[in-house]
Amino acid sequence: MSKQAETATVATPTQGIPFSKLVADPKNVRKTRRGDSVAALADNIEAEGLLQNLIVRKTKGGKFAVVGGERRRRALALLVKRNKMKPSDEVPCQVKEGKTTSASLSENVHRLAMHPADQFEAWRQMHDEGLSVDEIAKRHGANRKLVERRLRLGRLSPVILDALRADEINVEAATSFTLTDDHARQEAVFEALRKHHWGLQAHTIKQALTEGEVPGTNKLAVFVGTKAYEAAGGEVRRDLFGDTDYFKDRELLIRLASEALEAEADKVCNAGWAWVETALDQDWRAGEGLRRVYPESQPLSEEDQAEKERLEARLEELEADSDGHDDETYQEWDEIEAKLEAFECKRRVYTAEQ
């Protein structure tokens, strides 16, 4: 190894440079910028300050080209535009001499993203320190739902977060544990499932945590509805990361469904039926021993009979027309057939005994 390779580069001392003297570097190796959220970064810098120095090189006219930190420079420019800082305010910078391509590449490549578990705990700590969900969302360019999700993950049992760090579970599996806030319950399910091959999967974790509960997609849950269930004192387990909620009290749900069916049965009875039976599930033998009752036919009144005959005559005229039909004719045809069907229904009646 050469002496040059063995010698480490000594970092240049940081110095304050007025923002007005900082310009974009055309030699910056990052050419493509996608979804860089400069506005969110500006909010973050306004709240937290500039946490990372810029790397610059001297250029013509007493200016300094930003080798590393162009996105931060653009965020600072936005703060100047917002009158949150002055163009003369100094920005901490590290000045590089000579060729700067390597420094620019290092700034963009040699970054190690935080582990998800560390991110989740950091968001939770911000909230514990007094920042509201909306304040966190603004500072970090996130929507409210994303913040709520990360806070929920940050409050998982340390056992679950350590398992995530150790790659025993993935992030999707970790989100399944958020179905409960009970750390003891989370840890019990984790210990039970880790002993089984493929046990620590998102769907198996959800099944274990919601055992005995009714999914919101179940027909009883849909029939009763969340509003009526909660009004009766029922508790819903909400999945912040999924589309399905869970009704915890199965017995209450069944009682409410039965009461709702009985109310519907009363409406049918009030319409004239002698009896009605209800069931939460289809009883395929319910029709055994039953027979169908057909209505009896009775004559129409003279007025109705005359109108019926007039309509039938008009229908014959339309059918006999050999010149074709336009839209108005077809509409009249449909109206006549509907009226004739109404007269047929009027002739069929059920007796009091039936």
Short mmCIF file of C-alpha atoms in Angstrom, two decimals:
data_model
loop_
_atom_site.label_atom_id
_atom_site.label_comp_id
_atom_site.label_asym_id
_atom_site.label_seq_id
_atom_site.Cartn_x
_atom_site.Cartn_y
_atom_site.Cartn_z
CA MET A 1 0.00 0.00 0.00
CA SER A 2 1.39 3.38 -0.96
CA LYS A 3 2.07 6.11 1.57
CA GLN A 4 -0.55 8.26 -0.17
CA ALA A 5 -3.22 5.55 0.27
CA GLU A 6 -2.31 5.12 3.92
CA THR A 7 -2.74 8.81 4.71
CA ALA A 8 -6.27 9.82 5.69
CA THR A 9 -7.69 13.10 4.43
CA VAL A 10 -7.87 15.70 7.17
CA ALA A 11 -11.28 17.39 7.35
CA THR A 12 -11.32 21.10 6.58
CA PRO A 13 -12.52 23.28 9.49
CA THR A 14 -16.09 24.49 9.25
CA GLN A 15 -16.63 28.16 8.48
CA GLY A 16 -19.68 30.38 8.16
CA ILE A 17 -20.46 31.59 4.65
CA PRO A 18 -23.30 34.06 3.87
CA PHE A 19 -26.15 32.29 2.13
CA SER A 20 -26.08 34.83 -0.70
CA LYS A 21 -22.64 33.52 -1.71
CA LEU A 22 -23.80 29.88 -2.05
CA VAL A 23 -24.69 28.66 -5.56
CA ALA A 24 -25.59 25.34 -7.16
CA ASP A 25 -22.62 23.33 -8.41
CA PRO A 26 -22.97 22.22 -12.06
CA LYS A 27 -20.43 19.47 -11.28
CA ASN A 28 -22.63 17.85 -8.62
CA VAL A 29 -22.85 14.12 -9.44
CA ARG A 30 -26.55 13.98 -8.53
CA LYS A 31 -28.35 14.96 -11.74
CA THR A 32 -31.75 13.35 -11.13
CA ARG A 33 -33.97 14.59 -8.33
CA ARG A 34 -37.20 12.77 -7.64
CA GLY A 35 -39.69 13.68 -4.94
CA ASP A 36 -37.10 15.49 -2.82
CA SER A 37 -39.71 17.43 -0.75
CA VAL A 38 -37.71 20.65 -0.37
CA ALA A 39 -40.66 22.38 1.34
CA ALA A 40 -40.75 19.69 4.03
CA LEU A 41 -37.00 19.98 4.53
CA ALA A 42 -37.36 23.77 4.88
CA ASP A 43 -39.98 23.21 7.61
CA ASN A 44 -37.59 20.81 9.33
CA ILE A 45 -34.64 23.23 9.19
CA GLU A 46 -36.84 26.05 10.48
CA ALA A 47 -37.83 23.91 13.45
CA GLU A 48 -34.60 22.05 14.18
CA GLY A 49 -31.89 24.20 12.59
CA LEU A 50 -29.39 23.02 9.98
CA LEU A 51 -28.17 19.73 11.45
CA GLN A 52 -25.60 18.94 8.73
CA ASN A 53 -22.99 21.27 7.25
CA LEU A 54 -22.77 21.95 3.54
CA ILE A 55 -19.68 20.98 1.53
CA VAL A 56 -18.57 23.74 -0.85
CA ARG A 57 -15.74 24.76 -3.17
CA LYS A 58 -14.57 28.24 -4.11
CA THR A 59 -15.65 29.48 -7.50
CA LYS A 60 -15.58 32.71 -9.50
CA GLY A 61 -16.75 36.05 -8.14
CA GLY A 62 -16.29 35.14 -4.50
CA LYS A 63 -19.04 32.55 -4.68
CA PHE A 64 -19.05 29.02 -3.29
CA ALA A 65 -20.51 26.11 -5.26
CA VAL A 66 -22.32 23.54 -3.11
CA VAL A 67 -20.65 20.16 -3.69
CA GLY A 68 -22.69 18.36 -1.05
CA GLY A 69 -26.00 19.57 0.32
CA GLU A 70 -27.73 21.11 -2.71
CA ARG A 71 -31.13 20.04 -1.39
CA ARG A 72 -30.35 21.78 1.90
CA ARG A 73 -29.26 24.92 -0.03
CA ARG A 74 -32.58 24.93 -1.91
CA ALA A 75 -34.45 24.53 1.38
CA LEU A 76 -32.55 27.48 2.84
CA ALA A 77 -33.44 29.50 -0.27
CA LEU A 78 -37.09 28.75 0.44
CA LEU A 79 -36.65 30.00 4.01
CA VAL A 80 -35.15 33.23 2.64
CA LYS A 81 -38.18 33.54 0.36
CA ARG A 82 -40.44 33.03 3.38
CA ASN A 83 -38.51 35.75 5.26
CA LYS A 84 -37.47 33.22 7.88
CA MET A 85 -33.80 34.05 7.32
CA LYS A 86 -31.76 36.76 5.60
CA PRO A 87 -29.50 36.32 2.55
CA SER A 88 -26.68 37.63 4.71
CA ASP A 89 -27.13 34.92 7.37
CA GLU A 90 -24.13 32.63 7.58
CA VAL A 91 -24.40 28.93 6.82
CA PRO A 92 -21.90 26.45 8.31
CA CYS A 93 -19.85 24.99 5.45
CA GLN A 94 -16.81 22.81 4.93
CA VAL A 95 -14.63 24.16 2.11
CA LYS A 96 -12.98 21.59 -0.17
CA GLU A 97 -9.89 22.35 -2.26
CA GLY A 98 -9.00 20.83 -5.64
CA LYS A 99 -11.12 18.17 -7.33
CA THR A 100 -14.46 17.62 -5.59
CA THR A 101 -16.12 14.81 -7.59
CA SER A 102 -15.15 12.26 -4.96
CA ALA A 103 -16.61 14.43 -2.20
CA SER A 104 -19.83 14.90 -4.16
CA LEU A 105 -20.11 11.15 -4.75
CA SER A 106 -19.43 10.38 -1.10
CA GLU A 107 -22.12 12.85 -0.01
CA ASN A 108 -24.70 11.05 -2.16
CA VAL A 109 -23.60 7.41 -1.95
CA HIS A 110 -22.07 6.69 1.42
CA ARG A 111 -25.23 7.12 3.43
CA LEU A 112 -26.62 4.44 5.70
CA ALA A 113 -30.34 4.73 6.22
CA MET A 114 -31.67 4.31 9.74
CA HIS A 115 -33.12 0.93 10.59
CA PRO A 116 -36.95 1.07 10.57
CA ALA A 117 -37.11 0.14 14.26
CA ASP A 118 -34.86 3.09 15.12
CA GLN A 119 -37.01 5.40 12.99
CA PHE A 120 -40.20 4.26 14.74
CA GLU A 121 -38.73 4.82 18.20
CA ALA A 122 -37.41 8.24 17.18
CA TRP A 123 -40.88 9.34 16.06
CA ARG A 124 -42.36 8.04 19.30
CA GLN A 125 -39.74 9.93 21.31
CA MET A 126 -40.59 13.20 19.50
CA HIS A 127 -44.23 12.72 20.49
CA ASP A 128 -43.27 11.90 24.08
CA GLU A 129 -41.20 15.09 24.18
CA GLY A 130 -44.33 17.14 23.52
CA LEU A 131 -44.63 17.50 19.75
CA SER A 132 -48.17 17.00 18.45
CA VAL A 133 -48.96 14.68 15.54
CA ASP A 134 -49.56 17.70 13.29
CA GLU A 135 -46.26 19.35 14.31
CA ILE A 136 -44.33 16.16 13.57
CA ALA A 137 -46.09 15.82 10.22
CA LYS A 138 -45.16 19.37 9.23
CA ARG A 139 -41.53 19.10 10.30
CA HIS A 140 -40.93 15.86 8.46
CA GLY A 141 -43.07 16.27 5.34
CA ALA A 142 -45.49 13.50 6.26
CA ASN A 143 -49.27 13.26 6.40
CA ARG A 144 -51.10 12.74 9.67
CA LYS A 145 -51.92 9.08 9.03
CA LEU A 146 -48.27 8.22 8.38
CA VAL A 147 -47.25 9.86 11.65
CA GLU A 148 -49.96 7.99 13.57
CA ARG A 149 -48.80 4.71 12.05
CA ARG A 150 -45.15 5.28 12.94
CA LEU A 151 -46.05 6.34 16.46
CA ARG A 152 -48.03 3.12 16.87
CA LEU A 153 -45.03 1.12 15.66
CA GLY A 154 -42.73 3.06 17.95
CA ARG A 155 -44.86 2.00 20.92
CA LEU A 156 -44.54 -1.72 20.21
CA SER A 157 -43.02 -3.91 22.89
CA PRO A 158 -39.20 -3.66 22.98
CA VAL A 159 -39.21 -7.42 22.37
CA ILE A 160 -40.99 -6.93 19.03
CA LEU A 161 -38.75 -4.01 18.00
CA ASP A 162 -35.64 -6.02 18.87
CA ALA A 163 -36.98 -8.89 16.75
CA LEU A 164 -37.40 -6.43 13.88
CA ARG A 165 -33.82 -5.25 14.31
CA ALA A 166 -32.62 -8.86 14.33
CA ASP A 167 -34.58 -9.62 11.13
CA GLU A 168 -36.70 -12.23 12.93
CA ILE A 169 -39.74 -10.40 11.59
CA ASN A 170 -40.26 -7.92 8.76
CA VAL A 171 -42.03 -4.55 8.92
CA GLU A 172 -45.33 -6.03 7.68
CA ALA A 173 -45.31 -8.54 10.53
CA ALA A 174 -44.45 -5.76 12.99
CA THR A 175 -47.49 -3.75 11.87
CA SER A 176 -49.71 -6.74 12.71
CA PHE A 177 -48.64 -6.55 16.35
CA THR A 178 -50.09 -3.01 16.54
CA LEU A 179 -53.57 -4.57 16.71
CA THR A 180 -53.08 -4.49 20.47
CA ASP A 181 -51.33 -2.02 22.78
CA ASP A 182 -50.82 -4.75 25.39
CA HIS A 183 -47.09 -5.53 25.42
CA ALA A 184 -47.64 -8.76 27.35
CA ARG A 185 -50.11 -9.93 24.71
CA GLN A 186 -47.73 -8.97 21.90
CA GLU A 187 -44.88 -10.87 23.52
CA ALA A 188 -47.02 -13.94 24.24
CA VAL A 189 -48.11 -14.20 20.60
CA PHE A 190 -44.52 -13.61 19.44
CA GLU A 191 -43.17 -16.40 21.64
CA ALA A 192 -45.95 -18.79 20.60
CA LEU A 193 -45.53 -18.23 16.87
CA ARG A 194 -41.73 -18.09 16.69
CA LYS A 195 -41.62 -21.81 17.51
CA HIS A 196 -43.52 -22.67 14.34
CA HIS A 197 -42.20 -22.65 10.78
CA TRP A 198 -43.66 -19.63 8.95
CA GLY A 199 -45.41 -18.70 12.18
CA LEU A 200 -44.31 -15.06 12.35
CA GLN A 201 -46.25 -13.96 9.27
CA ALA A 202 -48.59 -10.97 9.21
CA HIS A 203 -51.77 -13.02 8.72
CA THR A 204 -50.94 -15.57 11.45
CA ILE A 205 -50.13 -12.79 13.90
CA LYS A 206 -53.45 -11.09 13.19
CA GLN A 207 -55.33 -14.37 13.61
CA ALA A 208 -53.69 -14.97 16.97
CA LEU A 209 -54.33 -11.45 18.26
CA THR A 210 -57.99 -11.42 17.16
CA GLU A 211 -58.92 -14.99 18.10
CA GLY A 212 -62.62 -15.13 18.99
CA GLU A 213 -63.34 -11.72 17.49
CA VAL A 214 -65.52 -10.98 14.46
CA PRO A 215 -63.99 -9.29 11.38
CA GLY A 216 -65.80 -6.18 10.16
CA THR A 217 -66.35 -7.95 6.83
CA ASN A 218 -68.44 -10.67 8.50
CA LYS A 219 -72.14 -10.63 7.50
CA LEU A 220 -73.27 -10.08 11.12
CA ALA A 221 -70.92 -7.10 11.52
CA VAL A 222 -72.08 -5.61 8.22
CA PHE A 223 -75.75 -6.15 9.13
CA VAL A 224 -75.48 -4.55 12.59
CA GLY A 225 -73.00 -1.84 11.61
CA THR A 226 -70.20 -0.26 13.61
CA LYS A 227 -72.31 2.69 14.79
CA ALA A 228 -75.05 0.56 16.39
CA TYR A 229 -72.51 -1.85 17.87
CA GLU A 230 -70.48 0.90 19.54
CA ALA A 231 -73.64 2.66 20.71
CA ALA A 232 -74.52 -0.56 22.57
CA GLY A 233 -71.15 -0.49 24.33
CA GLY A 234 -69.24 -2.75 21.95
CA GLU A 235 -65.50 -2.22 21.44
CA VAL A 236 -63.91 -2.31 18.01
CA ARG A 237 -60.29 -3.27 17.46
CA ARG A 238 -59.10 -1.00 14.65
CA ASP A 239 -56.34 -1.97 12.25
CA LEU A 240 -54.41 1.21 11.48
CA PHE A 241 -52.51 -0.58 8.73
CA GLY A 242 -55.37 -2.51 7.10
CA ASP A 243 -58.94 -2.25 5.87
CA THR A 244 -60.54 -4.65 8.36
CA ASP A 245 -61.60 -3.82 11.90
CA TYR A 246 -62.59 -6.44 14.48
CA PHE A 247 -65.66 -6.56 16.74
CA LYS A 248 -64.40 -7.81 20.10
CA ASP A 249 -67.75 -8.83 21.66
CA ARG A 250 -69.21 -11.67 19.57
CA GLU A 251 -72.11 -12.27 21.97
CA LEU A 252 -73.17 -8.61 21.83
CA LEU A 253 -72.98 -8.66 18.04
CA ILE A 254 -75.20 -11.76 17.85
CA ARG A 255 -77.73 -10.20 20.24
CA LEU A 256 -77.91 -6.97 18.24
CA ALA A 257 -78.28 -8.90 14.97
CA SER A 258 -81.11 -11.01 16.45
CA GLU A 259 -82.90 -7.91 17.72
CA ALA A 260 -82.56 -6.23 14.33
CA LEU A 261 -83.98 -9.30 12.59
CA GLU A 262 -86.91 -9.40 15.02
CA ALA A 263 -87.65 -5.75 14.24
CA GLU A 264 -87.72 -6.62 10.53
CA ALA A 265 -90.00 -9.57 11.30
CA ASP A 266 -92.45 -7.25 13.09
CA LYS A 267 -92.65 -5.09 9.97
CA VAL A 268 -93.52 -8.13 7.86
CA CYS A 269 -96.15 -9.26 10.36
CA ASN A 270 -97.70 -5.82 10.36
CA ALA A 271 -98.04 -6.13 6.59
CA GLY A 272 -100.54 -8.97 7.12
CA TRP A 273 -98.54 -12.19 7.36
CA ALA A 274 -99.65 -14.63 10.07
CA TRP A 275 -96.18 -15.54 11.29
CA VAL A 276 -92.51 -14.98 10.56
CA GLU A 277 -89.44 -16.84 11.79
CA THR A 278 -85.92 -15.39 11.86
CA ALA A 279 -82.49 -17.03 11.76
CA LEU A 280 -78.94 -15.69 11.69
CA ASP A 281 -77.90 -18.43 9.26
CA GLN A 282 -79.64 -20.07 6.34
CA ASP A 283 -81.60 -23.16 7.45
CA TRP A 284 -81.83 -25.28 4.32
CA ARG A 285 -84.46 -27.55 5.95
CA ALA A 286 -86.73 -24.68 6.92
CA GLY A 287 -88.99 -25.32 3.93
CA GLU A 288 -89.67 -28.97 4.70
CA GLY A 289 -93.36 -29.58 5.34
CA LEU A 290 -94.39 -26.18 4.02
CA ARG A 291 -96.61 -25.61 1.02
CA ARG A 292 -97.15 -22.67 -1.25
CA VAL A 293 -100.38 -20.69 -0.97
CA TYR A 294 -101.65 -19.19 -4.21
CA PRO A 295 -103.88 -16.10 -4.31
CA GLU A 296 -107.46 -16.34 -5.51
CA SER A 297 -108.68 -14.49 -8.59
CA GLN A 298 -111.42 -11.93 -8.35
CA PRO A 299 -113.07 -9.83 -11.08
CA LEU A 300 -112.10 -6.22 -11.70
CA SER A 301 -114.48 -3.37 -11.18
CA GLU A 302 -116.41 -2.20 -14.26
CA GLU A 303 -114.20 0.89 -14.47
CA ASP A 304 -110.97 -1.11 -14.25
CA GLN A 305 -112.24 -3.68 -16.72
CA ALA A 306 -113.12 -0.98 -19.25
CA GLU A 307 -109.68 0.63 -18.91
CA LYS A 308 -108.02 -2.78 -19.28
CA GLU A 309 -109.90 -3.49 -22.50
CA ARG A 310 -109.01 -0.04 -23.88
CA LEU A 311 -105.34 -0.64 -23.21
CA GLU A 312 -105.43 -4.08 -24.80
CA ALA A 313 -107.05 -2.61 -27.92
CA ARG A 314 -104.41 0.08 -28.14
CA LEU A 315 -101.67 -2.54 -27.76
CA GLU A 316 -103.14 -4.51 -30.66
CA GLU A 317 -103.02 -1.35 -32.79
CA LEU A 318 -99.35 -0.88 -32.01
CA GLU A 319 -98.58 -4.50 -32.79
CA ALA A 320 -100.43 -4.26 -36.11
CA ASP A 321 -98.46 -1.19 -37.21
CA SER A 322 -96.19 -2.46 -40.00
CA ASP A 323 -94.35 0.86 -40.55
CA GLY A 324 -92.03 0.30 -37.62
CA HIS A 325 -91.86 2.10 -34.31
CA ASP A 326 -90.06 5.15 -33.00
CA ASP A 327 -88.90 5.82 -29.43
CA GLU A 328 -92.21 7.38 -28.40
CA THR A 329 -94.10 4.30 -29.57
CA TYR A 330 -91.83 1.95 -27.63
CA GLN A 331 -92.27 4.09 -24.53
CA GLU A 332 -96.07 3.94 -24.88
CA TRP A 333 -95.83 0.18 -25.38
CA ASP A 334 -93.88 -0.25 -22.15
CA GLU A 335 -96.32 1.93 -20.21
CA ILE A 336 -99.32 -0.08 -21.45
CA GLU A 337 -97.72 -3.40 -20.51
CA ALA A 338 -96.92 -2.09 -17.03
CA LYS A 339 -100.52 -0.97 -16.51
CA LEU A 340 -101.91 -4.31 -17.72
CA GLU A 341 -99.58 -6.13 -15.30
CA ALA A 342 -100.89 -3.91 -12.49
CA PHE A 343 -104.45 -4.95 -13.32
CA GLU A 344 -103.41 -8.63 -13.18
CA CYS A 345 -101.89 -8.09 -9.73
CA LYS A 346 -105.06 -6.37 -8.64
CA ARG A 347 -107.09 -9.44 -9.58
CA ARG A 348 -104.96 -11.76 -7.41
CA VAL A 349 -105.73 -11.51 -3.68
CA TYR A 350 -105.09 -13.60 -0.58
CA THR A 351 -108.05 -14.42 1.59
CA ALA A 352 -108.12 -13.68 5.31
CA GLU A 353 -107.70 -17.38 6.04
CA GLN A 354 -104.65 -17.58 3.81
#
